[in-house]
Structures are given as C-alpha cells and as structure tokens.
Short mmCIF file of C-alpha atoms (C1' of nucleotides) in Angstrom, two decimals:
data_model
loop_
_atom_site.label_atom_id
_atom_site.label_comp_id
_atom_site.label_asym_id
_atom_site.label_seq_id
_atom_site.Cartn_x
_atom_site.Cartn_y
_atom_site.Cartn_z
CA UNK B 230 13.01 28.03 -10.04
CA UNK B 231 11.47 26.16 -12.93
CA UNK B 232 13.83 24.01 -14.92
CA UNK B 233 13.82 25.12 -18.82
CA UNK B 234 12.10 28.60 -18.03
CA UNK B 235 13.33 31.89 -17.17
CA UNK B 236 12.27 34.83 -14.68
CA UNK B 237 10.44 36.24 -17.94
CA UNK B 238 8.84 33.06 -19.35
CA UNK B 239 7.76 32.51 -14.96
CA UNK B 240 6.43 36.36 -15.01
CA UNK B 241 4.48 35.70 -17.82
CA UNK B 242 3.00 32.77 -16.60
CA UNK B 243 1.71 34.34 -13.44
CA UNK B 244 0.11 37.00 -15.51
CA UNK B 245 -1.72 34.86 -17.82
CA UNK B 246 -2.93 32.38 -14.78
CA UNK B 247 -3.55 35.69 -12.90
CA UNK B 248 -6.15 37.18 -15.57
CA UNK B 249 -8.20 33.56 -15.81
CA UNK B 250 -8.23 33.41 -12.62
CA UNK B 251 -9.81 36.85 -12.62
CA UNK B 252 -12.36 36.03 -15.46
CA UNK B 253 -13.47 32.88 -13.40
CA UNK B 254 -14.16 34.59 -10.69
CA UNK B 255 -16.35 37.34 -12.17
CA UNK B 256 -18.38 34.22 -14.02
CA UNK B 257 -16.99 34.67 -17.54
CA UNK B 258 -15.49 31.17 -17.93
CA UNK B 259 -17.82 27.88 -16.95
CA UNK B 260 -16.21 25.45 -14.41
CA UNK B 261 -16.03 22.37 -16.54
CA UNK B 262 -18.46 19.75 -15.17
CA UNK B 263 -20.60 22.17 -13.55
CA UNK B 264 -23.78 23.71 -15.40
CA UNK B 265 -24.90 26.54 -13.47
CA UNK B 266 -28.79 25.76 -14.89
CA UNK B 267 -28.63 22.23 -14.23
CA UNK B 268 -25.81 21.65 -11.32
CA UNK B 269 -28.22 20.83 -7.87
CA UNK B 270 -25.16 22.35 -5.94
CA UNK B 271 -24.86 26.25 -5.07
CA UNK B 272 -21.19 27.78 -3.70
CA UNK B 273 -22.19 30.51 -0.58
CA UNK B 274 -20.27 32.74 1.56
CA UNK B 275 -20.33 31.55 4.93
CA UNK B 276 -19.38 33.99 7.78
CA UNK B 277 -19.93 32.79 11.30
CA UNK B 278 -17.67 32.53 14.45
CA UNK B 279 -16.77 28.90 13.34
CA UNK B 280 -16.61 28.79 9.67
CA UNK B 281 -15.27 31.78 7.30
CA UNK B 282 -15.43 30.29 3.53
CA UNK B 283 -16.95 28.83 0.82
CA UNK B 284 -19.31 26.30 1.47
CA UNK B 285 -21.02 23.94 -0.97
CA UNK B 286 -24.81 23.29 -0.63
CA UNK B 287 -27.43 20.67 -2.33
CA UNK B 288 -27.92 17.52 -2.58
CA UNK B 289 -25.14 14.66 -4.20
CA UNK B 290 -26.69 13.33 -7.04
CA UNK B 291 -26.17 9.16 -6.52
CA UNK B 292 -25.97 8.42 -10.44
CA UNK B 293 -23.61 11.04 -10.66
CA UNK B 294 -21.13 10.24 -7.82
CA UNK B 295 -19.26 7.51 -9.63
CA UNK B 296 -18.11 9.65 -12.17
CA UNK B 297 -17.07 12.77 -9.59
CA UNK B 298 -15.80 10.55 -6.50
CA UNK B 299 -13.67 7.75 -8.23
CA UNK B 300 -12.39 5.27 -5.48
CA UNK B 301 -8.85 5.55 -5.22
CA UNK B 302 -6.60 2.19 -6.15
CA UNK B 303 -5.43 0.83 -3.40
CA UNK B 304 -1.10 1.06 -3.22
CA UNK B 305 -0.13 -2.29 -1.88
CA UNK B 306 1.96 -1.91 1.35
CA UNK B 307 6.10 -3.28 0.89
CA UNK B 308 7.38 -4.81 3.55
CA UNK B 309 9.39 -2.00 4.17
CA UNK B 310 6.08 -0.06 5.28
CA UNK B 311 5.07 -3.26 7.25
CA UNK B 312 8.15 -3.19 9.14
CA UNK B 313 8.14 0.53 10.16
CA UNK B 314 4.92 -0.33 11.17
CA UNK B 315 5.68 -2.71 13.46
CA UNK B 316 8.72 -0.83 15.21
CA UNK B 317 5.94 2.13 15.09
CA UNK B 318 3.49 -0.16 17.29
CA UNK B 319 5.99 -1.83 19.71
CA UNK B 320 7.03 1.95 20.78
CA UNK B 321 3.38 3.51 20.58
CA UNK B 322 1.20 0.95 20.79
CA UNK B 323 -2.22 0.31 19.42
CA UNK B 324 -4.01 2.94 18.60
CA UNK B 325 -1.78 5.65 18.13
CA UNK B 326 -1.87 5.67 14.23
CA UNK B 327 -1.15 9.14 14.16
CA UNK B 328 2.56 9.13 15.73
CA UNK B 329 3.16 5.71 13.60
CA UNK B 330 2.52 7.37 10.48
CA UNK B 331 3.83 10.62 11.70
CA UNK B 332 7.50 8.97 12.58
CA UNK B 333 7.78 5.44 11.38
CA UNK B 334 5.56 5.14 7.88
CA UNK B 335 5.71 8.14 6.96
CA UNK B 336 4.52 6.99 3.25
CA UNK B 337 1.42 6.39 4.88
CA UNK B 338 -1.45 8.36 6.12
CA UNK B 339 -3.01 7.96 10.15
CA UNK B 340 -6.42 6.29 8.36
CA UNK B 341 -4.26 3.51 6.18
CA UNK B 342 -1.93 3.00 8.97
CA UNK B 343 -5.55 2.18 11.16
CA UNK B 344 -6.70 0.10 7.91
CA UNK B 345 -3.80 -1.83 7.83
CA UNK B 346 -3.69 -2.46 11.60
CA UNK B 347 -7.18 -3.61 11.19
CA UNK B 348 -6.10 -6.19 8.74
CA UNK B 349 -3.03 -6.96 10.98
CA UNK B 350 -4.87 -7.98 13.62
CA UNK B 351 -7.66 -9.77 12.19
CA UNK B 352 -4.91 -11.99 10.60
CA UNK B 353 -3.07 -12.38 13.95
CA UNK B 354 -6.79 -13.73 15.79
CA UNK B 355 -7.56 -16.15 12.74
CA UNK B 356 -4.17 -17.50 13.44
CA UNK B 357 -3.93 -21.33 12.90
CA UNK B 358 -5.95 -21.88 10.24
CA UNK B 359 -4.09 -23.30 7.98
CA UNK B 360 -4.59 -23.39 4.01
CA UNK B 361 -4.11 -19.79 3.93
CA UNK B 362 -2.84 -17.34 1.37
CA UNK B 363 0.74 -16.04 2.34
CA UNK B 364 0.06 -12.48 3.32
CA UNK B 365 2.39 -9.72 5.06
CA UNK B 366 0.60 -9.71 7.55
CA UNK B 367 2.37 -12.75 8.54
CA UNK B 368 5.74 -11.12 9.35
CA UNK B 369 4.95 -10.71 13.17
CA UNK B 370 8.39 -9.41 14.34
CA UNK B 371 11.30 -7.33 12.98
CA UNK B 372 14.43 -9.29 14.46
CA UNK B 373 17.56 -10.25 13.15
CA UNK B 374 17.43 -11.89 10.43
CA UNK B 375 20.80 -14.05 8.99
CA UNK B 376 20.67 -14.68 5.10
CA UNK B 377 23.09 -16.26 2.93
CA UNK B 378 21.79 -13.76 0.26
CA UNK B 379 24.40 -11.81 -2.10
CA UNK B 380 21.63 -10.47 -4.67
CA UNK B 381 22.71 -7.48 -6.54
CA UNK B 382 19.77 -5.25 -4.61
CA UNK B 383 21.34 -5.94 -1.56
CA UNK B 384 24.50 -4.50 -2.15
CA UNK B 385 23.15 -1.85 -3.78
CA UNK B 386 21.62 -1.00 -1.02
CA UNK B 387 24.44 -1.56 1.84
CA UNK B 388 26.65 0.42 -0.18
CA UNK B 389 24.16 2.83 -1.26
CA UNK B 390 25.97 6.95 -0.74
CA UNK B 391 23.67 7.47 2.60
CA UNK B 392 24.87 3.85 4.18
CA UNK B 393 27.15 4.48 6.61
CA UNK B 394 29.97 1.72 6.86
CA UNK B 395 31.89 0.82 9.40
CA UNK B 396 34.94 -1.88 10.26
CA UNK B 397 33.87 -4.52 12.92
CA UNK B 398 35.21 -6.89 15.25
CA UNK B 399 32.13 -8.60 16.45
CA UNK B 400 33.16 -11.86 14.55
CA UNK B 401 35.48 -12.50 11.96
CA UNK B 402 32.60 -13.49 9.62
CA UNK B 403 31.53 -9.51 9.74
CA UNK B 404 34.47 -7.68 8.02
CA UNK B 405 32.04 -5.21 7.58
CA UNK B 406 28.47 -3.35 8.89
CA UNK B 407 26.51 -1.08 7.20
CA UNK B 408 24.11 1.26 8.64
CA UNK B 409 21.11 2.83 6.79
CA UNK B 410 18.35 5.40 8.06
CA UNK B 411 15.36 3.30 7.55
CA UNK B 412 12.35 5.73 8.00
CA UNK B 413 11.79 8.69 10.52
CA UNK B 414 12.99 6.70 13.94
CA UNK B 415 14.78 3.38 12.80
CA UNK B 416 17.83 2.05 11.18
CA UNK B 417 18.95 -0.55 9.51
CA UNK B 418 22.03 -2.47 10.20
CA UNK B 419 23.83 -5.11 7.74
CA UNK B 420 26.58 -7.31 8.72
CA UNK B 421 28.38 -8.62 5.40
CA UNK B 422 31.40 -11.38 5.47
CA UNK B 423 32.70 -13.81 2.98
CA UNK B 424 29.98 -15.65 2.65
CA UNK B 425 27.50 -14.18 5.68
CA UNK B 426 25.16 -11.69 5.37
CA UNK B 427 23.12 -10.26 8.36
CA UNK B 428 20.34 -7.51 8.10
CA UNK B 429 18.09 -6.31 11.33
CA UNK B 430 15.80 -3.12 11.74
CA UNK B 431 16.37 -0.96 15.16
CA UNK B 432 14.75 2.08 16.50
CA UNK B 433 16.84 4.94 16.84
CA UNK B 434 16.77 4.98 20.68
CA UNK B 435 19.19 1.74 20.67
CA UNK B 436 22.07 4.14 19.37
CA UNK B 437 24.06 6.31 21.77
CA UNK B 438 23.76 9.56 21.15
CA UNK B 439 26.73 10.02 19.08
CA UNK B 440 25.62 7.64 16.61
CA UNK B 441 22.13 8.90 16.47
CA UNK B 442 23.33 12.18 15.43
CA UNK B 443 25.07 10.72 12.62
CA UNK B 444 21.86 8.70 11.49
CA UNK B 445 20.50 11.54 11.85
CA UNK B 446 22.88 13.80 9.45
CA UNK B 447 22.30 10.58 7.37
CA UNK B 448 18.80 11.13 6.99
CA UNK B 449 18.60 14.81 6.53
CA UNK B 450 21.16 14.15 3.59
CA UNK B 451 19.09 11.35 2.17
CA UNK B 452 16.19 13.59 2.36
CA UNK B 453 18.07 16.21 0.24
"C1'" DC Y 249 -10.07 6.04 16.42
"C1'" DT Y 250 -12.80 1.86 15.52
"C1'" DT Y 251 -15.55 -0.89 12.86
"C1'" DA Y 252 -17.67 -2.83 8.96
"C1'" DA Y 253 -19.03 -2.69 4.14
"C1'" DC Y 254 -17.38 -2.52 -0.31
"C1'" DG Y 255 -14.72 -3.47 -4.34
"C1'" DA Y 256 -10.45 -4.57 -6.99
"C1'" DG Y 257 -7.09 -7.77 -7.77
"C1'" DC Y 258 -4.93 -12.09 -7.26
"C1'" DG Y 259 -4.36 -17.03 -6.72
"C1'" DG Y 260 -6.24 -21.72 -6.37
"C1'" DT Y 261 -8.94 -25.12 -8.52
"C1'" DG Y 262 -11.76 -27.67 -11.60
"C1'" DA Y 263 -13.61 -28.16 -16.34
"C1'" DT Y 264 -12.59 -28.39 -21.07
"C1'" DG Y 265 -10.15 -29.16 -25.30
"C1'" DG Y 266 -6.03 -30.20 -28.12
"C1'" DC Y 267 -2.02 -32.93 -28.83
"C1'" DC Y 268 0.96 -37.02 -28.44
"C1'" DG A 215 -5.00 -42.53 -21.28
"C1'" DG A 216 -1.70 -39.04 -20.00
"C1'" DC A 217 -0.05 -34.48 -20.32
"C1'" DC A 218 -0.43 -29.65 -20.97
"C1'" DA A 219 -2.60 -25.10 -21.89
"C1'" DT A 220 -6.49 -22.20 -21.39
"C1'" DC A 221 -10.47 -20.44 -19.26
"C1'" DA A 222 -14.00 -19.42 -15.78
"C1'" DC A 223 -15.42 -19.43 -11.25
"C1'" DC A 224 -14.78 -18.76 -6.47
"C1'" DG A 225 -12.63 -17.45 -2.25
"C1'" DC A 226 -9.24 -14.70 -0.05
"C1'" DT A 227 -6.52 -10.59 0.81
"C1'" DC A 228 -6.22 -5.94 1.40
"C1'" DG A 229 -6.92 -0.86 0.54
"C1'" DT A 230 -10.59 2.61 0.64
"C1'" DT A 231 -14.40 4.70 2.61
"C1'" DA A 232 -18.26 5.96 5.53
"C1'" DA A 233 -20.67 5.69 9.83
"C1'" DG A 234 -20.56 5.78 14.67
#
DNA sequence: CTTAACGAGCGGTGATGGCC
DNA sequence: GGCCATCACCGCTCGTTAAG
C-alpha cells in the first residue's frame, strides 16, 4: 500500500525497476562512482563452505575514502535515552550493551550504547573536579524526582492518549497519577495535585502482573 | 566488548573596537 | 573610564570508528 498510487501505477513500478535492474546486471548501465577502467576494486563470486556472495576485492584508495565513507554526525543522546540507559545497566549490568539497547534504548545501537557507557564512566572516575562543563553524564540515578513544574510539555505528556490515568489516595496532594510506557521495560509514573507535581522512571518488574499487562497493551498501542 | 584515536560542535574567556 | 558587542582561540564534551 502506497499512499497516492494504485495497484496499476505499483505494477508498473515494479516493471520498470525490474528491467534496470536487469540491464545493470548484464553491464549495460555504469554504477555511478565506479569506472570499470579506472575503479582499483573488482566484485567476485565467492563460493566456499563459509561465504556464498559477492565479495569486493582491491585496495581502498586513502584520497578517495573521504568522499565514499563520510563520518556519520553524531545524534546527541536526550535524557530520555540516558535514563533508559541507566535502568538498562542497574538490571544488566556493565557490559551487556546488547540487552540495554535491545530492551531499554532501543533508539540506540549495542556499539553507541558501549560509546556512551565509555563516556559515562570516564565522567563518573574524574568525579570532583570541579570547573566542569554540565554534561548528562552527570544524572547518576533515575529516582523520584518532585517538581513544582506545570509547563505545557508536561501535561502534554501525562495526558498524552497512551498515558494511562488513574485516581489515587496516596496523599491528598495526588488527585491524580499517570502512567506512561517509557521504552521496552520501564514506565513512567506522574503524580499531579494542585500545585505538586511528581515524575519517577520504574522498570516494568515493579508492577504486578496485572498492571504490567496493561503497560504492556499500552505499549503495543503506542507502537501502532 | 573494550579501548583509544579522531573530529565536530559547543561554551568559556580574553582581546579588540565602538559608543556613551 | 565604563559598558557592551563581536570575534578568535582554546579546552571540553561526546559520538563515531577502528583495532585488538
């Protein structure tokens, strides 16, 4: 289903694609970048036990790689991410990048999860020194946090469709909570009063098991 | 997975010049 | 002289990447 196109205009599509793709592979149309007389790099059939492809050979031409391997810009982590990450270590520890990004930032890959650590800690050992650049690095825990904040965002958020809200009698300063899937494995919970606002980050595992399943369905809707 | 090098971007700070 | 704006330099932070 393409928006704006029908079954005919998709049809035709595939046909068109389907004959270039043909052409390129008997040789008629040039790979852009490449010159076949000039390119140092040759494409071979490889057939072994191990490896059944394509497999590029030559040698990487240094004044060239700037041009064909641009370093990707670097997507500055929210402190969203950084708190997933930190639930994500407390329950697998260090080292386990793969299940943090796998269930807690799952925005992030295993290798920036590991780079990020990396900077983590390095900032927890020079801790101390002082004259140092606020970083996020510096939010250690994910606790409960009381604000007095009543910023639009954050009741846009509490009362966003996949919040789930329910009446409270832990204090007569909460008339209400609000629950939000926050990632794969955590939630977040906001107390709101009058004038009192509360926010915290769990891990799913705190709920009972009725509750999870409703984070759950929460989730799965969000995701939808 | 860990570690270190690299580079981009940002913020702090001092120098400089214009204005009152 | 005091204040403010602008600019350049430098150090720091942090994401990417490659090597081990």
């Amino acid at each position: 289903m393409i928006p704006g196109k029908s079954v005919v205009d998709v049809i035709r599509q595939y046909k068109e694609l389907e004959v270039d793709v043909c052409n390129i592979e008997a040789g008629l149309i040039p790979v852009p970048g490449y010159s076949t007389a000039t390119s140092p790099f040759t494409l071979d059939w490889v057939n072994t036990p191990s490896y059944d492809g394509f497999k590029v050979s030559g040698k990487r031409s240094s004044s060239v790689r700037p041009h064909e391997h641009e370093r990707k810009k670097g997507v500055p982590w929210t402190e969203e991410e950084h708190k997933l990450f930190l639930l994500g270590l407390k329950k697998y520890g260090k080292g386990d990048w793969r299940n943090i990004s796998r269930n807690f930032v799952i925005t992030r890959t295993p290798t920036q999860v590991a780079s990020h650590a990396q900077k983590y800690f390095i900032r927890q050992l020079s801790g101390g020194k002082d004259k140092r650049r606020a970083s996020i690095h510096d939010i250690t825990t994910v606790n409960l946090t009381e604000t007095t904040t009543t910023s639009s965002e954050d009741t846009n958020r509490s009362t966003s469709p996949h919040a789930l809200s329910v009446a409270t009698t832990l204090s007569p300063a909460h008339e209400r909570v609000f629950m939000t899937p926050y990632g794969a494995n955590s939630f977040e919970v906001k107390m709101q009063g009058q004038n009192l606002h509360k926010s915290a980050l769990y891990e799913s595992s705190y709920l009972g098991p009725q509750t999870q399943n409703m984070v759950f369905q929460m989730q799965q809707s969000s995701q939808h």
